[in-house]
Amino acid sequence: MKKPPPPQHSGSDGYGYGNYGGYGTYGYGAYSGYYYGYGGYGYPGGGGGGEPHPTRTLRDYLLILRERIWYLIVTFFVIFTACVLYALNKTPVYTSAATVQVLREKQEVLPGPVDTENRVASTEDFNTRVRLMESMTIANAVADRLRDQDRKNFMAPYENAFSLGPPLTIQQRLLEGRSVEPMRQSLMIAVSFTHPNKEIAAEVANYFAEEFIANNERINADTAMKLVDDLNQRASQQRRRVEEISTSLNDMIRKYGDVALDKENDIKSAELKQQDEIVTDDQRTLDASKERWSLVQQQQQSGQPLWNLSFIAGQARVAELLGSYGNAEVQLTSLEKKFGERHPDIIQLHQTEDQLKQELTDAVTSASQTVYTDYLAAQSDYQQAVQNRDDIQKDIIEMSQVQVNYNTLLHDQDVADNMYKAILSSVEEEQAQFNLTAPMYRIVDHAGIPGDPSSPHVMAWIVGGLVAGVALGVVMAFLVAFLDDRVKTAFDIESVVGLPLLGIIPRIRHLNSSEKAQAVATNTDRRVTESFRSIYSTLKLNDASKNARAILVTSTVPSEGKSFVTTNLALTYALHGERVLIIDCDLRMPNIAKSLGQENLERGLLTHLVEKRPLEECMVKDIYPNMDLLATGGKTRNPTQIFNSREFADFMTHMRQQYDRIFIDSPPVGAVSDALNLLPNVDGVLYIIKFNSVKRKTAKLNIRRLLEGNVPIFGAILNQISLSVASYYYTSYYDKSYRNYYVHDDDDQLKEPSVQPAAARAETGDERPS
C-alpha cells in the first residue's frame, strides 16, 4: 500500500510542495517534483521567500583565502624572495641623458618664403621627429662612431650575459639601452642611454643626439640635392623641348618662306575674289547658252524653221541667205504674173530658189550646231572656273592651318623658353636657400657622467615584490579554490548543489564507531549534541519534515557518516519523547546494529519479509528509551526486489501506525540505486554530505536522481567538519562566544537526563515507563 501524498499547502503558511510553490523561511518548489528555497533564499522552481539567490560575499572570499592561506604564503615568499634576490644581484646600470630642442621651423639667414614642409605645426609633426630619432639609421650611425677600444668597452659587460637566443649585435644593444622621451609642454626631447659603464652611457647618449642632428642634416642635404638634380633634369628636358620647337619653326619657314607665311593668305584671298567673279560670268554665259540651245531644240521638235530664232537669223550667212531667198521669191512672183511656169526665167528662178533654200538649210544647221558647241564650251568653262575656285579655297584653308601651326609653335617656343628660364632660376634659388638655412635641431644640454646608478632600485623591487607576492598569492589561492570542486561551504550546498543546509556536525575524534553512533545519548561532545538538537529543531519547524513519519537518510558515497547521523538523530527524537524506529535498509553492507552495540543479530528485516518471521522476534525493542531497532537480518544481492515488493510497502504502512518517526538508513545513492527504490515508501529524505570530501557535481547529479522520485528532500547535513574550520566557515554555528554554552568548568553541577541502553538499564533495574 503506497503512502498517502504529502499534504498540499496553498503557500499561506510559508511552505509548499511540488508545483504548489512555497515561500517564507523554508520553501519547497517544483523541480521534476521538488526544488528548494532555504533561509530566505529562493531557488529556481520554488516559491521562494522573495529573497535573492545566495551569492558569495566578501566574507566568503576571505574564508577561501583563510582556508588556503599556505598557498598565498608560499607564493608570496617565492615572489618576494625572487624580487629581492634579483634587486641585490642585478648589475647596476647608469643612465645619462642629453636634451635636444626641436625648432618650429627652419631658421633662415636671409628672409624668404616659409618652408611649410619642414615646419612643426602640430603634435603629430613633433611625434614624427621623435620616432625618427628612434630609427635604426641613428643606431647604425652611432655604432659606426664606436671604434676599436670603445666598441670593446661597450660590449664587455654583455659578453658573459645569459641569453636564450643568439647574442645581440651592437646595434641591438644600442636600441635596447636607448630611450627617447619628449618633455611635456615643450618641444624638447630627452635622449638617454643606459649602460653598466657610466662614461659609455654619457658618451653614447651624446652620440645619439649628435647623430640625430647630423642625420637630419644629411636628410635635408640629400633632399635638397635630389631636388636640385630633379630641377636640372627638368631643365635639360625643357631645353630639348625648346630646341625641338625651334627646329620645327625653321622647317616651316624653309618650306613656306617667312613672307609667304605672313602674306600668302591675303594673296589667296584676292585670287579667290577674282575667281568668284569668273565663276559668276561663266555661270551667266552658261545660262544664256543653255537657254539658246533649249530654244533650238524646241523649234526642231515643233517643226518650225530655226531661222525664226533671232540668234539664228542673226548669223551673217543665215541673214545673207535669207535676203537672197527673199529677193528670189519676189522676182519669181513678178515673173509668174508675166510669164507662164515653163518660161525659162521662171524655171531659172525656181532652181535659184531651191539652191538658196538648200544653202539656208545648211547654214541654219551649222548655226544650231554652233549654238550647241557654244553651250558645251560654256559648261566646260563654268566647271573649270568652279574647280579653280575650290582649289584656291583649299589653298587658303591649308595656309590657314599652316599659319595656326606656325603661331602655335611661336607660342610654345615662348612658353618653353620662359619655363626653361624659370627652372634655371629655381635651381639657383634652391642652392642659395640650402646654403643659407640653419638646422632645425640643437643640443641644449649634453649628457653628463651620472653619479648614482639608475637601476636596480632596491626599494622599488622590494615594494614591487611585496605587492606582486600578495597579488599572485591571492590569485593562486583563488585558482586552487576554483579548481577544487569539493563541497565545503553553505554556498556550495545551497547555491551549487541546490539543497538547504539543515545543519553541520563537527568531527568527533578519539571515539570508535560505536561511541560515535551513541554520541547524543552519552553526551560525549556537547557541540555534537547541540548540532543534532539544532537539526531536530529545524526539522520540527518545517511543516514538511514536522509531519513526516518515514525519513530516508542517504549520501553520495560511502563513509560520509549517514549511519552516524541516522542513529544520533533518532536518539535526539527519542530524547524528546517520540517513538522512534531505526530500520537498517543497507542490505549490502549493514552497519547500524554493529554501531549500536547489537552485533551478531541474525534476525531483522530480511527474516521478517523473506522468512515470514514475526516482527516481534526480528526487532530489538527499547535499545534506548523510545527507540527500537530493526536490523537487516543478513545480506542480499538483490535489495531492489525486497524494496519494491508489496510486503515491504505493507510493512512500512504498519510501521507508520506504530511509530512517530521511522529513520531508514540506506546505501549511498551514488554507489547503488537502493535508495531510489525506497523513495515511494518514505515522506522525505535527509542528504548527508561529508565536509571537503564529495565533489559538487557528483552530489548535484545524485540529488537530481532523488528528485525524480517526487519526494521532498528536507535538506543537507554537512558532516565531519573540523572545529578549526567550522570556526571561520560557520560562525553562525560555531563561535568562540558560544563556548560557555557547550563546555562548563563545573560539569559536576550539571543535571542531565539519564539515558542508558536497554542492557545497562536491565543491570541497574531501570525500566522504561509505559
CSV table of N, CA, C and O in Angstrom, one decimal, residues 504 506 523-534 723 730-747 750 752:
chain,number,residue,atom,x,y,z
A,504,ILE,N,25.2,21.6,10.6
A,504,ILE,CA,26.6,21.0,10.4
A,504,ILE,C,26.9,20.2,11.7
A,504,ILE,O,26.5,20.6,12.8
A,506,PRO,N,30.2,18.7,13.8
A,506,PRO,CA,31.6,18.7,13.9
A,506,PRO,C,32.2,17.3,14.0
A,506,PRO,O,31.5,16.3,14.3
A,523,ASN,N,26.3,12.1,25.4
A,523,ASN,CA,26.6,13.5,25.5
A,523,ASN,C,28.2,13.6,25.6
A,523,ASN,O,28.7,14.4,26.4
A,524,THR,N,28.9,12.8,24.9
A,524,THR,CA,30.3,12.9,24.9
A,524,THR,C,30.9,14.2,24.4
A,524,THR,O,31.8,14.7,25.0
A,525,ASP,N,30.3,14.8,23.4
A,525,ASP,CA,30.7,16.0,22.9
A,525,ASP,C,29.5,17.0,22.8
A,525,ASP,O,28.5,16.7,22.1
A,526,ARG,N,29.5,18.0,23.6
A,526,ARG,CA,28.3,18.9,23.7
A,526,ARG,C,28.1,19.6,22.4
A,526,ARG,O,26.9,19.8,22.0
A,527,ARG,N,29.1,19.9,21.6
A,527,ARG,CA,28.9,20.5,20.3
A,527,ARG,C,28.1,19.6,19.4
A,527,ARG,O,27.2,20.1,18.6
A,528,VAL,N,28.5,18.3,19.4
A,528,VAL,CA,27.8,17.4,18.6
A,528,VAL,C,26.3,17.3,19.0
A,528,VAL,O,25.4,17.2,18.2
A,529,THR,N,26.1,17.2,20.3
A,529,THR,CA,24.8,17.1,20.8
A,529,THR,C,24.0,18.3,20.4
A,529,THR,O,22.8,18.2,19.9
A,530,GLU,N,24.5,19.5,20.5
A,530,GLU,CA,23.8,20.7,20.1
A,530,GLU,C,23.6,20.7,18.6
A,530,GLU,O,22.6,21.3,18.2
A,531,SER,N,24.5,20.2,17.9
A,531,SER,CA,24.3,20.2,16.4
A,531,SER,C,23.0,19.3,16.1
A,531,SER,O,22.2,19.8,15.2
A,532,PHE,N,22.9,18.2,16.7
A,532,PHE,CA,21.7,17.3,16.4
A,532,PHE,C,20.4,18.0,16.9
A,532,PHE,O,19.4,17.9,16.3
A,533,ARG,N,20.6,18.7,18.1
A,533,ARG,CA,19.4,19.4,18.6
A,533,ARG,C,19.0,20.5,17.6
A,533,ARG,O,17.8,20.7,17.4
A,534,SER,N,20.0,21.2,17.1
A,534,SER,CA,19.7,22.2,16.1
A,534,SER,C,19.0,21.7,14.9
A,534,SER,O,18.0,22.2,14.4
A,723,LEU,N,36.6,21.5,13.9
A,723,LEU,CA,36.2,22.7,14.7
A,723,LEU,C,37.0,23.9,14.3
A,723,LEU,O,36.5,25.1,14.2
A,730,TYR,N,31.7,28.7,9.5
A,730,TYR,CA,30.3,28.7,10.0
A,730,TYR,C,30.2,29.4,11.4
A,730,TYR,O,30.0,28.8,12.4
A,731,THR,N,30.5,30.7,11.4
A,731,THR,CA,30.4,31.4,12.7
A,731,THR,C,29.0,31.4,13.2
A,731,THR,O,28.8,31.6,14.4
A,732,SER,N,28.0,31.3,12.4
A,732,SER,CA,26.6,31.2,12.9
A,732,SER,C,26.4,30.0,13.7
A,732,SER,O,25.4,29.9,14.5
A,733,TYR,N,27.2,28.9,13.5
A,733,TYR,CA,27.0,27.7,14.3
A,733,TYR,C,28.1,27.6,15.4
A,733,TYR,O,27.8,27.2,16.5
A,734,TYR,N,29.3,28.0,15.0
A,734,TYR,CA,30.4,27.9,16.0
A,734,TYR,C,31.1,29.2,16.1
A,734,TYR,O,31.7,29.7,15.1
A,735,ASP,N,31.1,29.7,17.2
A,735,ASP,CA,31.8,31.0,17.5
A,735,ASP,C,32.4,30.9,18.9
A,735,ASP,O,31.8,30.2,19.8
A,736,LYS,N,33.5,31.5,19.1
A,736,LYS,CA,34.2,31.4,20.4
A,736,LYS,C,33.3,31.9,21.6
A,736,LYS,O,33.4,31.5,22.7
A,737,SER,N,32.4,32.9,21.2
A,737,SER,CA,31.5,33.4,22.2
A,737,SER,C,30.4,32.4,22.7
A,737,SER,O,29.8,32.5,23.7
A,738,TYR,N,30.3,31.3,21.9
A,738,TYR,CA,29.3,30.3,22.3
A,738,TYR,C,29.9,29.2,23.2
A,738,TYR,O,29.2,28.3,23.6
A,739,ARG,N,31.2,29.3,23.4
A,739,ARG,CA,31.9,28.2,24.1
A,739,ARG,C,31.3,27.8,25.4
A,739,ARG,O,31.2,26.7,25.8
A,740,ASN,N,30.9,28.8,26.2
A,740,ASN,CA,30.4,28.6,27.5
A,740,ASN,C,29.1,27.8,27.5
A,740,ASN,O,28.7,27.3,28.5
A,741,TYR,N,28.4,27.9,26.4
A,741,TYR,CA,27.1,27.2,26.3
A,741,TYR,C,27.3,25.7,26.1
A,741,TYR,O,26.5,24.9,26.3
A,742,TYR,N,28.5,25.3,25.6
A,742,TYR,CA,28.8,23.9,25.3
A,742,TYR,C,29.7,23.3,26.4
A,742,TYR,O,29.5,22.1,26.7
A,743,VAL,N,30.6,24.0,26.9
A,743,VAL,CA,31.6,23.5,27.8
A,743,VAL,C,31.5,24.3,29.1
A,743,VAL,O,31.6,25.5,29.1
A,744,HIS,N,31.4,23.6,30.3
A,744,HIS,CA,31.4,24.3,31.6
A,744,HIS,C,32.5,23.7,32.4
A,744,HIS,O,32.9,22.6,32.3
A,745,ASP,N,33.1,24.6,33.2
A,745,ASP,CA,34.2,24.2,34.1
A,745,ASP,C,33.7,23.3,35.2
A,745,ASP,O,34.4,22.3,35.6
A,746,ASP,N,32.5,23.5,35.7
A,746,ASP,CA,32.0,22.7,36.8
A,746,ASP,C,30.9,21.8,36.2
A,746,ASP,O,29.7,22.0,36.4
A,747,ASP,N,31.4,20.7,35.5
A,747,ASP,CA,30.4,19.8,34.9
A,747,ASP,C,29.7,18.9,36.0
A,747,ASP,O,28.6,18.4,35.7
A,750,LEU,N,26.1,20.0,36.7
A,750,LEU,CA,25.1,19.9,35.6
A,750,LEU,C,24.2,18.7,35.9
A,750,LEU,O,24.6,17.7,36.3
A,752,GLU,N,21.8,16.3,33.8
A,752,GLU,CA,21.4,15.8,32.5
A,752,GLU,C,20.5,14.6,32.7
A,752,GLU,O,20.6,13.9,33.7
